Coordinates of C-alpha atoms in Angstrom, one line a residue:
X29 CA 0.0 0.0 0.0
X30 CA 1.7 3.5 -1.0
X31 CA 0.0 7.2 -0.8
X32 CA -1.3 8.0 -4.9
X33 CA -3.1 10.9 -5.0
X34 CA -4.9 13.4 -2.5
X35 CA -9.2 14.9 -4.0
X36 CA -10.1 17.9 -3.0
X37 CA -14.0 18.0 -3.5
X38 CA -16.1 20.4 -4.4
X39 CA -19.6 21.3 -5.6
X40 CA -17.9 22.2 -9.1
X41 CA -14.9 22.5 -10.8
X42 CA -14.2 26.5 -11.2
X43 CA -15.2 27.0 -7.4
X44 CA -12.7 24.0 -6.1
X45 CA -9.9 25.3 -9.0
X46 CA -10.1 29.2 -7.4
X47 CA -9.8 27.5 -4.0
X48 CA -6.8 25.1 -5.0
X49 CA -4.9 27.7 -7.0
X50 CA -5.4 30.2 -4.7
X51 CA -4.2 28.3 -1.5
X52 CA -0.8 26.9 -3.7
X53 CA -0.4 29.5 -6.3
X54 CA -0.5 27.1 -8.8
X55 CA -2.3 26.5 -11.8
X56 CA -4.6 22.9 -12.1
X57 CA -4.1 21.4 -15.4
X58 CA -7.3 19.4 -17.4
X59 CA -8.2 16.2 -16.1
X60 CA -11.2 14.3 -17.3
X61 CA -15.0 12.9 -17.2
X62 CA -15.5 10.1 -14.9
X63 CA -19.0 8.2 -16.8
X64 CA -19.8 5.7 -14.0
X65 CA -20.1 8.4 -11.4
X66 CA -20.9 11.0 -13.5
X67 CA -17.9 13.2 -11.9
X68 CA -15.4 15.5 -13.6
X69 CA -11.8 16.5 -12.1
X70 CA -8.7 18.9 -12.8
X71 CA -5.5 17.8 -11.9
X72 CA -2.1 19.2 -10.5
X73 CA 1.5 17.1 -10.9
X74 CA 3.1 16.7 -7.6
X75 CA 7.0 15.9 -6.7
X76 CA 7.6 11.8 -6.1
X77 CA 4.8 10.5 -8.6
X78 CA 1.7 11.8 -6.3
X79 CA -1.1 14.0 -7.8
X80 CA -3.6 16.3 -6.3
X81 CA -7.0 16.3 -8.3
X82 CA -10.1 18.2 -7.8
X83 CA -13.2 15.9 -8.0
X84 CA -17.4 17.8 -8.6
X85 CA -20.4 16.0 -9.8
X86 CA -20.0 16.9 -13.8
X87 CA -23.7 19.0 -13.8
X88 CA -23.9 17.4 -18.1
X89 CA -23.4 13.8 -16.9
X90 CA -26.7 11.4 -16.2
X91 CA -27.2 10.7 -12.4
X92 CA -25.8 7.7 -11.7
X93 CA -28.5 5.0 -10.0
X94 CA -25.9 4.3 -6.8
X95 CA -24.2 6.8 -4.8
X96 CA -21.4 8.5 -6.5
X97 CA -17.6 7.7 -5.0
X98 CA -16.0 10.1 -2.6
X99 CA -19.1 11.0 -1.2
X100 CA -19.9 13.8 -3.3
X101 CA -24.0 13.0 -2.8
X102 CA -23.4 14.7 -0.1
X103 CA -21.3 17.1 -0.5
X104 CA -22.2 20.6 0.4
X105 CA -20.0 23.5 1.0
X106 CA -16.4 25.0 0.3
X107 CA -14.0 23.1 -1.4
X108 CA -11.7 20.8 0.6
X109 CA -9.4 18.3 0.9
X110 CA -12.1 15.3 1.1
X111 CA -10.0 12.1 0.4
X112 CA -6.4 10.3 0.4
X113 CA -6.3 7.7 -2.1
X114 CA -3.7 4.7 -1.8
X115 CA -2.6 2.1 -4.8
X116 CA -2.0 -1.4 -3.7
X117 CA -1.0 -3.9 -6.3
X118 CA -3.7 -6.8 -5.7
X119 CA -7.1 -4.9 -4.8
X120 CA -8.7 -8.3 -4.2
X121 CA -6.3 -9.2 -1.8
X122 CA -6.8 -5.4 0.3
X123 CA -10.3 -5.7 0.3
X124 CA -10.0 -8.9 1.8
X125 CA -8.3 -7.5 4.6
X126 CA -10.4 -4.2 4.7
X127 CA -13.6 -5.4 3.4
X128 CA -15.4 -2.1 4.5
X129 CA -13.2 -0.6 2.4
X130 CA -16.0 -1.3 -0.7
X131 CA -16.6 -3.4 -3.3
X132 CA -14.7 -3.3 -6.5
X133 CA -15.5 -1.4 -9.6
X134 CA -14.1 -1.0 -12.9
X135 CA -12.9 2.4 -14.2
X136 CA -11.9 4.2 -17.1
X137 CA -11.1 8.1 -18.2
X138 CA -9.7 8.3 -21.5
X139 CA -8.0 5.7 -21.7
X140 CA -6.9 5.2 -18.2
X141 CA -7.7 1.8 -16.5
X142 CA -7.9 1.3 -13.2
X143 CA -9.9 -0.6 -9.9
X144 CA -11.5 1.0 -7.1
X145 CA -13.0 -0.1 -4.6
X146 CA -15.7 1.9 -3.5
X147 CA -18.5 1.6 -0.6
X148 CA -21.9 0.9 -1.9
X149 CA -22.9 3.7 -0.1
X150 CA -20.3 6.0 -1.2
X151 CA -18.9 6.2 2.5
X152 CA -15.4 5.4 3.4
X153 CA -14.6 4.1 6.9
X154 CA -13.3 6.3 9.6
X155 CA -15.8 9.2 8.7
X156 CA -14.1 9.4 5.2
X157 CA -10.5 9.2 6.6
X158 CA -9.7 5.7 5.6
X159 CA -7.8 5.9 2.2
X160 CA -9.9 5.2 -1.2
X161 CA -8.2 2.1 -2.9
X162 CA -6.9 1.9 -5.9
X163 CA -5.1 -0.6 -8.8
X164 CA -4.2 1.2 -11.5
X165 CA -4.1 -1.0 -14.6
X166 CA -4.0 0.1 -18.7
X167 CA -2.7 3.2 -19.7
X168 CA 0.2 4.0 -17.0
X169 CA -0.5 6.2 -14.2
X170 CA -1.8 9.8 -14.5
X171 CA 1.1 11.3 -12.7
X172 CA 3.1 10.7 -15.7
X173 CA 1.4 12.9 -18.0
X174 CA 1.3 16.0 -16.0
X175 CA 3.5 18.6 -16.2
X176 CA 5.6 19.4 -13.0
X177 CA 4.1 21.9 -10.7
X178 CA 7.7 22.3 -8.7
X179 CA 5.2 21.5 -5.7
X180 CA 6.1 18.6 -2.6
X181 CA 3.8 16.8 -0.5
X182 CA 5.8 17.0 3.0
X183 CA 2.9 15.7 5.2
X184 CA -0.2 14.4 5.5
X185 CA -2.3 14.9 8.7
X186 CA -5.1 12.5 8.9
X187 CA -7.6 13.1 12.1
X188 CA -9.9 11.2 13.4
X189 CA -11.0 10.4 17.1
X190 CA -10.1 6.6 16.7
X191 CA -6.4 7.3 14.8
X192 CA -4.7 4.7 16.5
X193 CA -7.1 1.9 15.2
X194 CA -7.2 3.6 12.0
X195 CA -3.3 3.9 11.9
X196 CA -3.3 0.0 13.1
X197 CA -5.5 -1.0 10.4
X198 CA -3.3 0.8 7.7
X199 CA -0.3 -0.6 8.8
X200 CA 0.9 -2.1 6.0
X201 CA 0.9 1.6 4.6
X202 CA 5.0 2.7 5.6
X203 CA 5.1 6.3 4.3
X204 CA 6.4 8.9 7.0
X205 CA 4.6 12.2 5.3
X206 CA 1.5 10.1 6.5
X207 CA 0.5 11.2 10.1
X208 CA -2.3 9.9 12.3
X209 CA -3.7 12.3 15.1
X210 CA -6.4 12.1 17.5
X211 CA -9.3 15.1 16.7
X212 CA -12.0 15.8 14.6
X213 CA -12.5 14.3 11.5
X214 CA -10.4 16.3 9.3
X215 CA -7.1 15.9 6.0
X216 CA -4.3 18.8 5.7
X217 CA -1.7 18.4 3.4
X218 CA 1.5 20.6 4.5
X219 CA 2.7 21.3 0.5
X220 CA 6.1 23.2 -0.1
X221 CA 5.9 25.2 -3.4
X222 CA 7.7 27.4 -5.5
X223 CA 5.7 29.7 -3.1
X224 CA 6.7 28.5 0.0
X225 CA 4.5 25.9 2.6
X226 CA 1.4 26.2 1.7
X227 CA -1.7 24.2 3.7
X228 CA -4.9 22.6 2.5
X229 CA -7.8 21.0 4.5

């Protein structure tokens, strides 16, 4: 299990790309239509093969009959960091050991191919803290085709009131910018840019 890629939700994309740019000072690049939850993203090339994306219900896409991933049903509010997505290399296998981590579904944007496995109700464990799962397949990985950003994830806080069973559960996760604290429910990346540190939640 290894830290992907970080969402920052939103209830569309220019509201969640003035947010993003304005918290890094960097500019989002295109990302893509998602057809099976009828989502839409931008996307931002981070140092070590990570990406940040920006995830909103795409307003022109059919409404899905099952909850949409990442909670975005839901979603209501400003734009923030909503999700942590880790790749593992057998999904079957991680499910097995986390089966409320979801069920899995087949993906595709472009053509990028990947597994997910998503709750049937949209709802990730841990109040949305545990990490979305992911097995990339055809096509590479998305990191690849960005253009550098000149931008470093240096830590990732992940709160929640149980941390230390969630921190137990993800052990097989070994990635020190990954930090478990006791609080609120809550995700803050610590991000050194071209600009200096800059902070989402």
């Amino acid at each position: 299990m290894r830290l992907d890629h970080l969402a920052v939700a939103a209830e569309s994309l220019d509201e969640g790309r003035a947010v993003v740019e304005e918290a890094l000072g960097l500019t989002l690049q295109p990302g893509g239509r998602h057809a099976h939850f009828g989502t839409h993203n931008l996307l931002m090339g981070l140092a070590d093969g990570l990406y940040l994306e920006v995830i909103a219900v795409d307003p022109e896409a059919p409404v899905p009959g099952y909850p949409r991933w990442f909670d975005l049903d839901r979603f209501h509010g400003a734009p923030r960091l909503s999700n942590w997505i880790c790749a593992v290399d057998d999904l079957e296998a991680a499910m097995t050991r986390s089966p409320e981590a979801g069920v899995a579904v087949d993906l595709a944007r472009g053509d990028l191919r990947w597994r997910m496995a998503v709750p049937e109700g949209g709802v990730l464990p841990y109040d949305n803290r545990f990490p979305a799962l992911i097995e990339w397949q055809a096509g590479g990985h998305p990191s690849a085709r960005l253009a550098g950003s000149g931008a470093r994830l240096e830590r990732l806080v992940v709160a929640h009131p149980e941390a230390d069973a969630l921190r137990a559960e993800l052990s097989e996760l070994s990635d020190p910018r990954v930090v478990f604290e006791q609080g609120a429910p809550g995700l803050r990346a610590e991000i050194a840019t071209p600009n200096g540190m800059r902070v989402l939640e």
